[in-house]
Amino acid sequence: MSLVGRSLIRIDDYSPEEVRHVLAVAADMEQRIRDSADLLAGRILATAFFEPSTRTRLSFESAMHRLGGAVIGFQDGQTSSAAKGETLADMARIIESYADLIVLRHPVEGSARLAANYCRRPVINAGDGGHQHPTQTLTDLYTIQRTRGSLDGLHIGLCGDLRFGRTVHSLLRALQHYDVRVTCIAPPLLQLPERYEPAGRPVERTAEIEPALADLDVLYVTRIQRERFADAGEYEAVRGSYIIDPGLLQRSKPELLIMHPLPRVDEIAYAVDEDRRAAYFGQAAYGVPVRMALLALTLGAVDSEGLAGPERNGHEWATEPRCPNPDCANRREEYSVPRLWVIDQTRRRCDYCDLEFTT
């Protein structure tokens, strides 16, 4: 199977072998980051960002420029015709006539899947609400692999907003293919939703960071996603739940890897930046070679033939009822057709947002 022309909506869209290939190409791109200027000459990347972004948008743009391509797009949905009422489907079909590939960030879960359903060009999900962020996961895997040599055998702690943190949701789906132990550290209100827990690979859960920290090889910290809370009181109740500072880190391993997808608010003290174990700025920098690899593979500039693709379980599909998740694109975009995996006689799973529900 090949990665050419394929959309990346959730990390599961790539098989473990395909993920490893992306990481291998990323390592090559990192070595010749200033010597790849013609790989995508004449190709155009469109970035459609309906939510704020610094690292994801700029690293995609940097990656495309370093590969010799061009970039068009917008960084605020209010400057697009969405402000006039244009649907996401129509927008996607218009943009694909101007570019070879679309990178989409949107506040609604499942929006990238919906856009891809209406496009012939590949769509890359740069974050869809609190759902997934697969290209950040590729960057996270690359960071751990490059720093530690391998992921297998590691104890990884995910700390902070695991309820709305889309980077964590994608990362957990990828980690199920490695021999790792995962501990989710969050207050009950922010714990990991069951729909993101890997099948057959239960995670440990705790609200106490100090007892968990001593045994961790990787600490992956996330900010509390203030913009996802419908109730301001709930946010105030959990803000500042964890602050990683030098005092707390005295209880950790000398070789601990401290990661964060950024931006941070107050969950990692600035004093930690001087700790040699702080990897988050390097993690952000690795986003460029990782996204260079992804763009080059998707647009066929680098070979990906013969890879084993993701498993297809032969799901039976249903087109009713509509997904009950109020934050799902299938609810927000009324013209969209429900697409549901039939799990059994009564259970369905939405292909847009991954919500599992009973009919």
mmCIF file of C-alpha atoms in Angstrom:
data_model
loop_
_atom_site.group_PDB
_atom_site.id
_atom_site.type_symbol
_atom_site.label_atom_id
_atom_site.label_comp_id
_atom_site.label_asym_id
_atom_site.label_seq_id
_atom_site.Cartn_x
_atom_site.Cartn_y
_atom_site.Cartn_z
ATOM 1 C CA MET A 1 0.000 0.000 0.000
ATOM 2 C CA SER A 2 1.134 3.597 -0.556
ATOM 3 C CA LEU A 3 0.663 6.848 1.384
ATOM 4 C CA VAL A 4 0.290 8.853 -1.830
ATOM 5 C CA GLY A 5 -2.951 10.811 -1.972
ATOM 6 C CA ARG A 6 -4.239 9.515 1.370
ATOM 7 C CA SER A 7 -5.851 11.730 3.973
ATOM 8 C CA LEU A 8 -4.669 11.610 7.583
ATOM 9 C CA ILE A 9 -7.673 12.257 9.831
ATOM 10 C CA ARG A 10 -6.945 10.069 12.851
ATOM 11 C CA ILE A 11 -3.660 8.385 13.695
ATOM 12 C CA ASP A 12 -5.343 5.009 13.070
ATOM 13 C CA ASP A 13 -5.454 5.888 9.356
ATOM 14 C CA TYR A 14 -1.803 4.791 9.263
ATOM 15 C CA SER A 15 -0.669 1.283 10.129
ATOM 16 C CA PRO A 16 2.210 0.790 12.593
ATOM 17 C CA GLU A 17 4.498 0.058 9.628
ATOM 18 C CA GLU A 18 3.410 3.259 7.895
ATOM 19 C CA VAL A 19 4.012 5.283 11.058
ATOM 20 C CA ARG A 20 7.516 3.819 11.324
ATOM 21 C CA HIS A 21 8.150 4.733 7.692
ATOM 22 C CA VAL A 22 7.075 8.342 8.282
ATOM 23 C CA LEU A 23 9.453 8.541 11.253
ATOM 24 C CA ALA A 24 12.307 7.076 9.198
ATOM 25 C CA VAL A 25 11.731 9.599 6.416
ATOM 26 C CA ALA A 26 11.544 12.362 9.040
ATOM 27 C CA ALA A 27 14.996 11.351 10.301
ATOM 28 C CA ASP A 28 16.303 11.645 6.751
ATOM 29 C CA MET A 29 14.607 15.021 6.320
ATOM 30 C CA GLU A 30 16.183 16.274 9.535
ATOM 31 C CA GLN A 31 19.638 15.364 8.234
ATOM 32 C CA ARG A 32 19.138 17.198 4.935
ATOM 33 C CA ILE A 33 16.637 19.829 5.999
ATOM 34 C CA ARG A 34 18.332 22.508 3.862
ATOM 35 C CA ASP A 35 18.940 20.195 0.923
ATOM 36 C CA SER A 36 15.405 19.193 -0.088
ATOM 37 C CA ALA A 37 14.409 22.381 -1.871
ATOM 38 C CA ASP A 38 13.055 20.834 -5.063
ATOM 39 C CA LEU A 39 11.100 17.800 -3.874
ATOM 40 C CA LEU A 40 7.732 19.580 -4.014
ATOM 41 C CA ALA A 41 8.528 22.321 -6.510
ATOM 42 C CA GLY A 42 5.344 23.387 -8.279
ATOM 43 C CA ARG A 43 3.061 21.916 -5.609
ATOM 44 C CA ILE A 44 0.749 23.994 -3.412
ATOM 45 C CA LEU A 45 -0.313 23.433 0.196
ATOM 46 C CA ALA A 46 -3.508 25.084 1.469
ATOM 47 C CA THR A 47 -3.748 25.762 5.209
ATOM 48 C CA ALA A 48 -7.289 26.357 6.484
ATOM 49 C CA PHE A 49 -7.101 27.255 10.185
ATOM 50 C CA PHE A 50 -10.313 28.054 12.044
ATOM 51 C CA GLU A 51 -8.541 28.002 15.425
ATOM 52 C CA PRO A 52 -5.373 29.749 16.629
ATOM 53 C CA SER A 53 -2.084 27.996 15.923
ATOM 54 C CA THR A 54 1.605 28.803 16.134
ATOM 55 C CA ARG A 55 3.600 25.557 15.944
ATOM 56 C CA THR A 56 1.329 23.448 13.741
ATOM 57 C CA ARG A 57 0.608 26.090 11.106
ATOM 58 C CA LEU A 58 4.106 27.542 10.931
ATOM 59 C CA SER A 59 5.829 24.153 10.936
ATOM 60 C CA PHE A 60 3.620 22.987 8.052
ATOM 61 C CA GLU A 61 4.389 26.185 6.161
ATOM 62 C CA SER A 62 8.105 25.906 6.927
ATOM 63 C CA ALA A 63 8.065 22.259 5.841
ATOM 64 C CA MET A 64 6.405 23.076 2.522
ATOM 65 C CA HIS A 65 8.775 25.969 1.800
ATOM 66 C CA ARG A 66 11.816 23.825 2.650
ATOM 67 C CA LEU A 67 10.564 21.240 0.151
ATOM 68 C CA GLY A 68 10.292 23.882 -2.560
ATOM 69 C CA GLY A 69 6.506 24.171 -2.585
ATOM 70 C CA ALA A 70 4.171 27.108 -2.082
ATOM 71 C CA VAL A 71 1.587 27.836 0.614
ATOM 72 C CA ILE A 72 -1.790 29.552 0.475
ATOM 73 C CA GLY A 73 -4.434 29.785 3.164
ATOM 74 C CA PHE A 74 -5.921 31.635 6.108
ATOM 75 C CA GLN A 75 -5.412 31.555 9.868
ATOM 76 C CA ASP A 76 -8.791 32.884 10.971
ATOM 77 C CA GLY A 77 -12.107 31.439 9.842
ATOM 78 C CA GLN A 78 -13.680 34.873 10.187
ATOM 79 C CA THR A 79 -11.598 36.057 7.229
ATOM 80 C CA SER A 80 -12.994 33.244 5.059
ATOM 81 C CA SER A 81 -16.452 32.812 3.568
ATOM 82 C CA ALA A 82 -17.373 30.677 6.567
ATOM 83 C CA ALA A 83 -18.194 34.039 8.143
ATOM 84 C CA LYS A 84 -20.842 34.424 5.426
ATOM 85 C CA GLY A 85 -22.355 31.021 6.126
ATOM 86 C CA GLU A 86 -20.419 28.853 3.674
ATOM 87 C CA THR A 87 -20.504 25.186 4.652
ATOM 88 C CA LEU A 88 -17.368 23.236 5.442
ATOM 89 C CA ALA A 89 -18.053 20.873 2.542
ATOM 90 C CA ASP A 90 -18.294 23.697 0.006
ATOM 91 C CA MET A 91 -15.203 25.369 1.410
ATOM 92 C CA ALA A 92 -13.203 22.138 1.092
ATOM 93 C CA ARG A 93 -14.299 21.611 -2.501
ATOM 94 C CA ILE A 94 -13.303 25.158 -3.414
ATOM 95 C CA ILE A 95 -9.912 25.004 -1.713
ATOM 96 C CA GLU A 96 -8.982 21.711 -3.364
ATOM 97 C CA SER A 97 -9.303 23.394 -6.759
ATOM 98 C CA TYR A 98 -6.501 25.762 -5.719
ATOM 99 C CA ALA A 99 -4.079 23.342 -4.032
ATOM 100 C CA ASP A 100 -2.668 19.818 -4.028
ATOM 101 C CA LEU A 101 -3.270 19.152 -0.341
ATOM 102 C CA ILE A 102 -5.313 20.718 2.473
ATOM 103 C CA VAL A 103 -4.247 21.045 6.113
ATOM 104 C CA LEU A 104 -7.332 21.792 8.214
ATOM 105 C CA ARG A 105 -7.741 22.887 11.821
ATOM 106 C CA HIS A 106 -11.290 23.341 13.065
ATOM 107 C CA PRO A 107 -13.036 23.581 16.470
ATOM 108 C CA VAL A 108 -15.666 20.952 15.597
ATOM 109 C CA GLU A 109 -14.914 17.270 16.181
ATOM 110 C CA GLY A 110 -14.991 15.256 12.969
ATOM 111 C CA SER A 111 -14.631 18.314 10.741
ATOM 112 C CA ALA A 112 -11.537 16.942 9.014
ATOM 113 C CA ARG A 113 -13.329 13.680 8.218
ATOM 114 C CA LEU A 114 -16.279 15.602 6.819
ATOM 115 C CA ALA A 115 -14.004 17.746 4.629
ATOM 116 C CA ALA A 116 -12.178 14.664 3.361
ATOM 117 C CA ASN A 117 -15.484 13.032 2.443
ATOM 118 C CA TYR A 118 -16.153 15.877 0.021
ATOM 119 C CA CYS A 119 -12.606 16.176 -1.396
ATOM 120 C CA ARG A 120 -10.589 14.330 -3.993
ATOM 121 C CA ARG A 121 -7.395 15.925 -2.696
ATOM 122 C CA PRO A 122 -5.874 14.602 0.548
ATOM 123 C CA VAL A 123 -6.825 16.321 3.802
ATOM 124 C CA ILE A 124 -4.527 16.368 6.826
ATOM 125 C CA ASN A 125 -6.136 16.921 10.204
ATOM 126 C CA ALA A 126 -4.277 19.637 12.141
ATOM 127 C CA GLY A 127 -6.652 19.282 15.101
ATOM 128 C CA ASP A 128 -10.440 18.908 15.122
ATOM 129 C CA GLY A 129 -11.876 20.183 18.385
ATOM 130 C CA GLY A 130 -11.120 17.871 21.290
ATOM 131 C CA HIS A 131 -10.936 14.830 19.007
ATOM 132 C CA GLN A 132 -7.496 14.110 17.504
ATOM 133 C CA HIS A 133 -4.257 15.736 16.335
ATOM 134 C CA PRO A 134 -2.409 13.004 14.406
ATOM 135 C CA THR A 135 0.500 15.075 13.088
ATOM 136 C CA GLN A 136 1.355 16.129 16.643
ATOM 137 C CA THR A 137 1.391 12.443 17.538
ATOM 138 C CA LEU A 138 3.881 11.721 14.763
ATOM 139 C CA THR A 139 6.033 14.530 16.167
ATOM 140 C CA ASP A 140 5.696 13.141 19.700
ATOM 141 C CA LEU A 141 6.678 9.630 18.618
ATOM 142 C CA TYR A 142 9.635 11.004 16.698
ATOM 143 C CA THR A 143 10.778 13.017 19.722
ATOM 144 C CA ILE A 144 10.680 10.011 22.047
ATOM 145 C CA GLN A 145 12.310 7.690 19.527
ATOM 146 C CA ARG A 146 15.074 10.151 18.674
ATOM 147 C CA THR A 147 15.778 10.934 22.325
ATOM 148 C CA ARG A 148 15.389 7.496 23.909
ATOM 149 C CA GLY A 149 16.170 5.283 20.907
ATOM 150 C CA SER A 150 12.950 3.291 21.254
ATOM 151 C CA LEU A 151 9.530 3.536 22.838
ATOM 152 C CA ASP A 152 9.335 -0.092 23.890
ATOM 153 C CA GLY A 153 9.694 -0.705 27.607
ATOM 154 C CA LEU A 154 8.949 2.882 28.635
ATOM 155 C CA HIS A 155 6.514 4.060 31.304
ATOM 156 C CA ILE A 156 4.742 7.131 29.928
ATOM 157 C CA GLY A 157 2.701 9.493 32.078
ATOM 158 C CA LEU A 158 0.058 11.717 30.485
ATOM 159 C CA CYS A 159 -0.714 14.649 32.763
ATOM 160 C CA GLY A 160 -3.247 17.469 32.665
ATOM 161 C CA ASP A 161 -6.332 17.855 30.504
ATOM 162 C CA LEU A 162 -6.928 14.349 29.196
ATOM 163 C CA ARG A 163 -10.619 15.022 28.617
ATOM 164 C CA PHE A 164 -10.267 17.706 25.939
ATOM 165 C CA GLY A 165 -6.580 17.313 25.034
ATOM 166 C CA ARG A 166 -6.646 16.084 21.438
ATOM 167 C CA THR A 167 -2.886 15.466 21.358
ATOM 168 C CA VAL A 168 -3.292 12.905 24.138
ATOM 169 C CA HIS A 169 -6.204 11.218 22.369
ATOM 170 C CA SER A 170 -4.132 10.633 19.229
ATOM 171 C CA LEU A 171 -0.994 9.682 21.125
ATOM 172 C CA LEU A 172 -2.784 6.982 23.103
ATOM 173 C CA ARG A 173 -4.116 5.409 19.915
ATOM 174 C CA ALA A 174 -0.563 5.217 18.565
ATOM 175 C CA LEU A 175 0.975 3.928 21.796
ATOM 176 C CA GLN A 176 -1.182 0.788 21.700
ATOM 177 C CA HIS A 177 1.232 -0.526 19.055
ATOM 178 C CA TYR A 178 4.246 -0.258 21.371
ATOM 179 C CA ASP A 179 5.245 -2.175 24.487
ATOM 180 C CA VAL A 180 4.641 0.710 26.872
ATOM 181 C CA ARG A 181 2.964 1.275 30.203
ATOM 182 C CA VAL A 182 0.703 4.338 30.353
ATOM 183 C CA THR A 183 -0.490 6.233 33.418
ATOM 184 C CA CYS A 184 -3.134 8.953 33.027
ATOM 185 C CA ILE A 185 -2.676 11.683 35.657
ATOM 186 C CA ALA A 186 -5.667 14.012 35.901
ATOM 187 C CA PRO A 187 -8.405 15.111 38.298
ATOM 188 C CA PRO A 188 -11.674 13.187 37.784
ATOM 189 C CA LEU A 189 -13.209 16.021 35.736
ATOM 190 C CA LEU A 190 -10.312 15.907 33.262
ATOM 191 C CA GLN A 191 -9.684 12.160 33.088
ATOM 192 C CA LEU A 192 -9.435 10.343 29.782
ATOM 193 C CA PRO A 193 -12.813 9.573 28.129
ATOM 194 C CA GLU A 194 -13.349 5.854 27.638
ATOM 195 C CA ARG A 195 -13.681 6.242 23.859
ATOM 196 C CA TYR A 196 -9.973 7.111 23.640
ATOM 197 C CA GLU A 197 -8.696 4.239 25.770
ATOM 198 C CA PRO A 198 -6.925 1.723 23.505
ATOM 199 C CA ALA A 199 -8.833 -1.512 23.014
ATOM 200 C CA GLY A 200 -7.279 -4.348 24.976
ATOM 201 C CA ARG A 201 -4.596 -2.077 26.472
ATOM 202 C CA PRO A 202 -6.030 -0.596 29.684
ATOM 203 C CA VAL A 203 -4.304 2.445 31.120
ATOM 204 C CA GLU A 204 -3.677 3.248 34.768
ATOM 205 C CA ARG A 205 -5.493 6.282 36.175
ATOM 206 C CA THR A 206 -4.661 8.506 39.120
ATOM 207 C CA ALA A 207 -5.224 12.060 40.321
ATOM 208 C CA GLU A 208 -1.965 12.114 42.314
ATOM 209 C CA ILE A 209 1.150 13.109 40.400
ATOM 210 C CA GLU A 210 3.801 12.693 43.101
ATOM 211 C CA PRO A 211 3.463 8.908 43.603
ATOM 212 C CA ALA A 212 3.318 8.342 39.830
ATOM 213 C CA LEU A 213 6.216 10.610 38.893
ATOM 214 C CA ALA A 214 8.999 8.573 40.476
ATOM 215 C CA ASP A 215 8.541 5.647 38.073
ATOM 216 C CA LEU A 216 8.003 7.565 34.814
ATOM 217 C CA ASP A 217 10.379 7.563 31.842
ATOM 218 C CA VAL A 218 8.342 10.169 29.956
ATOM 219 C CA LEU A 219 6.114 12.884 31.419
ATOM 220 C CA TYR A 220 3.786 14.336 28.772
ATOM 221 C CA VAL A 221 2.118 17.472 30.140
ATOM 222 C CA THR A 222 -0.840 19.294 28.587
ATOM 223 C CA ARG A 223 -2.479 22.612 29.362
ATOM 224 C CA ILE A 224 -6.084 22.742 30.517
ATOM 225 C CA GLN A 225 -8.141 23.528 27.412
ATOM 226 C CA ARG A 226 -10.049 26.549 28.644
ATOM 227 C CA GLU A 227 -11.723 27.093 25.262
ATOM 228 C CA ARG A 228 -13.437 23.667 25.399
ATOM 229 C CA PHE A 229 -15.303 24.267 28.666
ATOM 230 C CA ALA A 230 -18.979 25.175 28.357
ATOM 231 C CA ASP A 231 -19.088 25.918 32.097
ATOM 232 C CA ALA A 232 -16.585 28.539 33.300
ATOM 233 C CA GLY A 233 -17.065 27.281 36.845
ATOM 234 C CA GLU A 234 -15.783 23.840 35.868
ATOM 235 C CA TYR A 235 -12.664 25.396 34.391
ATOM 236 C CA GLU A 236 -12.000 27.449 37.506
ATOM 237 C CA ALA A 237 -12.379 24.319 39.625
ATOM 238 C CA VAL A 238 -9.533 22.515 37.837
ATOM 239 C CA ARG A 239 -7.212 25.291 36.640
ATOM 240 C CA GLY A 240 -3.736 24.960 38.091
ATOM 241 C CA SER A 241 -4.345 21.335 39.089
ATOM 242 C CA TYR A 242 -0.719 20.454 38.401
ATOM 243 C CA ILE A 243 2.369 22.638 38.197
ATOM 244 C CA ILE A 244 5.601 20.930 37.225
ATOM 245 C CA ASP A 245 8.447 22.720 38.997
ATOM 246 C CA PRO A 246 12.018 21.875 40.075
ATOM 247 C CA GLY A 247 10.870 20.820 43.531
ATOM 248 C CA LEU A 248 8.421 18.275 42.167
ATOM 249 C CA LEU A 249 10.980 16.971 39.670
ATOM 250 C CA GLN A 250 13.369 16.071 42.477
ATOM 251 C CA ARG A 251 11.189 12.983 42.869
ATOM 252 C CA SER A 252 11.707 11.889 39.248
ATOM 253 C CA LYS A 253 14.261 9.791 37.372
ATOM 254 C CA PRO A 254 17.474 11.510 36.227
ATOM 255 C CA GLU A 255 16.737 10.489 32.622
ATOM 256 C CA LEU A 256 13.058 11.537 32.635
ATOM 257 C CA LEU A 257 11.901 13.084 29.343
ATOM 258 C CA ILE A 258 9.614 16.092 29.922
ATOM 259 C CA MET A 259 7.341 16.808 26.961
ATOM 260 C CA HIS A 260 4.547 19.263 26.191
ATOM 261 C CA PRO A 261 2.763 19.892 22.860
ATOM 262 C CA LEU A 262 2.626 23.606 23.767
ATOM 263 C CA PRO A 263 1.446 26.256 24.287
ATOM 264 C CA ARG A 264 1.854 26.141 28.035
ATOM 265 C CA VAL A 265 -0.018 28.356 30.443
ATOM 266 C CA ASP A 266 1.234 27.745 33.974
ATOM 267 C CA GLU A 267 1.523 23.950 34.129
ATOM 268 C CA ILE A 268 5.325 23.911 33.671
ATOM 269 C CA ALA A 269 7.345 26.487 35.602
ATOM 270 C CA TYR A 270 9.831 28.505 33.553
ATOM 271 C CA ALA A 271 12.600 27.289 35.856
ATOM 272 C CA VAL A 272 12.144 23.816 34.354
ATOM 273 C CA ASP A 273 13.326 25.141 30.977
ATOM 274 C CA GLU A 274 16.894 24.991 32.295
ATOM 275 C CA ASP A 275 16.546 21.309 33.194
ATOM 276 C CA ARG A 276 18.377 19.172 30.605
ATOM 277 C CA ARG A 277 15.386 16.810 30.667
ATOM 278 C CA ALA A 278 13.035 19.480 29.288
ATOM 279 C CA ALA A 279 12.365 18.381 25.699
ATOM 280 C CA TYR A 280 9.378 20.504 24.691
ATOM 281 C CA PHE A 281 11.166 23.146 22.606
ATOM 282 C CA GLY A 282 13.101 20.481 20.728
ATOM 283 C CA GLN A 283 9.826 18.593 20.365
ATOM 284 C CA ALA A 284 8.302 21.629 18.633
ATOM 285 C CA ALA A 285 11.319 21.941 16.328
ATOM 286 C CA TYR A 286 11.012 18.301 15.250
ATOM 287 C CA GLY A 287 7.604 19.192 13.853
ATOM 288 C CA VAL A 288 9.312 20.563 10.741
ATOM 289 C CA PRO A 289 11.129 17.396 9.552
ATOM 290 C CA VAL A 290 8.143 15.254 10.565
ATOM 291 C CA ARG A 291 5.767 17.374 8.512
ATOM 292 C CA MET A 292 8.276 17.531 5.658
ATOM 293 C CA ALA A 293 8.170 13.741 5.617
ATOM 294 C CA LEU A 294 4.379 13.681 5.742
ATOM 295 C CA LEU A 295 3.994 16.178 2.889
ATOM 296 C CA ALA A 296 6.601 14.475 0.707
ATOM 297 C CA LEU A 297 5.053 11.041 1.242
ATOM 298 C CA THR A 298 1.466 12.191 0.720
ATOM 299 C CA LEU A 299 2.356 14.004 -2.502
ATOM 300 C CA GLY A 300 4.486 11.152 -3.829
ATOM 301 C CA ALA A 301 7.901 12.824 -3.734
ATOM 302 C CA VAL A 302 9.248 10.033 -1.504
ATOM 303 C CA ASP A 303 8.508 6.352 -2.042
ATOM 304 C CA SER A 304 6.041 4.533 0.214
ATOM 305 C CA GLU A 305 5.080 1.568 -1.973
ATOM 306 C CA GLY A 306 4.717 -1.870 -0.468
ATOM 307 C CA LEU A 307 3.886 -0.870 3.100
ATOM 308 C CA ALA A 308 1.266 -2.812 5.025
ATOM 309 C CA GLY A 309 -1.772 -0.562 5.344
ATOM 310 C CA PRO A 310 -4.105 -0.250 8.330
ATOM 311 C CA GLU A 311 -6.249 -3.244 9.177
ATOM 312 C CA ARG A 312 -9.725 -3.158 7.712
ATOM 313 C CA ASN A 313 -12.124 -5.120 9.861
ATOM 314 C CA GLY A 314 -14.936 -5.225 7.343
ATOM 315 C CA HIS A 315 -17.246 -3.042 9.419
ATOM 316 C CA GLU A 316 -20.898 -2.947 8.572
ATOM 317 C CA TRP A 317 -21.939 0.691 8.203
ATOM 318 C CA ALA A 318 -25.176 2.482 9.048
ATOM 319 C CA THR A 319 -26.401 5.935 8.016
ATOM 320 C CA GLU A 320 -28.784 6.561 10.887
ATOM 321 C CA PRO A 321 -29.324 7.868 13.491
ATOM 322 C CA ARG A 322 -27.372 11.125 13.607
ATOM 323 C CA CYS A 323 -24.484 11.214 16.096
ATOM 324 C CA PRO A 324 -25.681 12.417 19.538
ATOM 325 C CA ASN A 325 -22.416 14.288 20.260
ATOM 326 C CA PRO A 326 -23.364 18.010 20.134
ATOM 327 C CA ASP A 327 -19.759 18.873 19.205
ATOM 328 C CA CYS A 328 -19.648 16.477 16.240
ATOM 329 C CA ALA A 329 -19.559 17.724 12.646
ATOM 330 C CA ASN A 330 -22.418 15.356 11.879
ATOM 331 C CA ARG A 331 -24.579 17.449 14.243
ATOM 332 C CA ARG A 332 -23.196 20.855 13.325
ATOM 333 C CA GLU A 333 -23.306 20.421 9.538
ATOM 334 C CA GLU A 334 -26.930 19.475 8.858
ATOM 335 C CA TYR A 335 -26.331 18.289 5.283
ATOM 336 C CA SER A 336 -23.769 15.692 6.431
ATOM 337 C CA VAL A 337 -24.787 12.043 6.233
ATOM 338 C CA PRO A 338 -24.260 9.977 9.410
ATOM 339 C CA ARG A 339 -21.605 7.298 9.027
ATOM 340 C CA LEU A 340 -21.660 4.762 11.847
ATOM 341 C CA TRP A 341 -19.692 1.599 12.502
ATOM 342 C CA VAL A 342 -22.107 -1.150 13.529
ATOM 343 C CA ILE A 343 -20.471 -2.703 16.599
ATOM 344 C CA ASP A 344 -23.377 -4.978 17.483
ATOM 345 C CA GLN A 345 -27.163 -4.957 17.410
ATOM 346 C CA THR A 346 -27.485 -1.815 19.534
ATOM 347 C CA ARG A 347 -24.065 -0.104 19.623
ATOM 348 C CA ARG A 348 -22.740 2.289 17.009
ATOM 349 C CA ARG A 349 -19.517 4.300 16.661
ATOM 350 C CA CYS A 350 -19.475 7.614 14.806
ATOM 351 C CA ASP A 351 -16.877 7.765 12.028
ATOM 352 C CA TYR A 352 -16.585 11.539 12.444
ATOM 353 C CA CYS A 353 -15.877 11.909 16.176
ATOM 354 C CA ASP A 354 -15.401 8.285 17.397
ATOM 355 C CA LEU A 355 -18.223 8.526 19.935
ATOM 356 C CA GLU A 356 -19.657 5.114 20.784
ATOM 357 C CA PHE A 357 -23.335 5.120 21.715
ATOM 358 C CA THR A 358 -26.361 2.871 22.060
ATOM 359 C CA THR A 359 -29.309 3.203 19.713
#
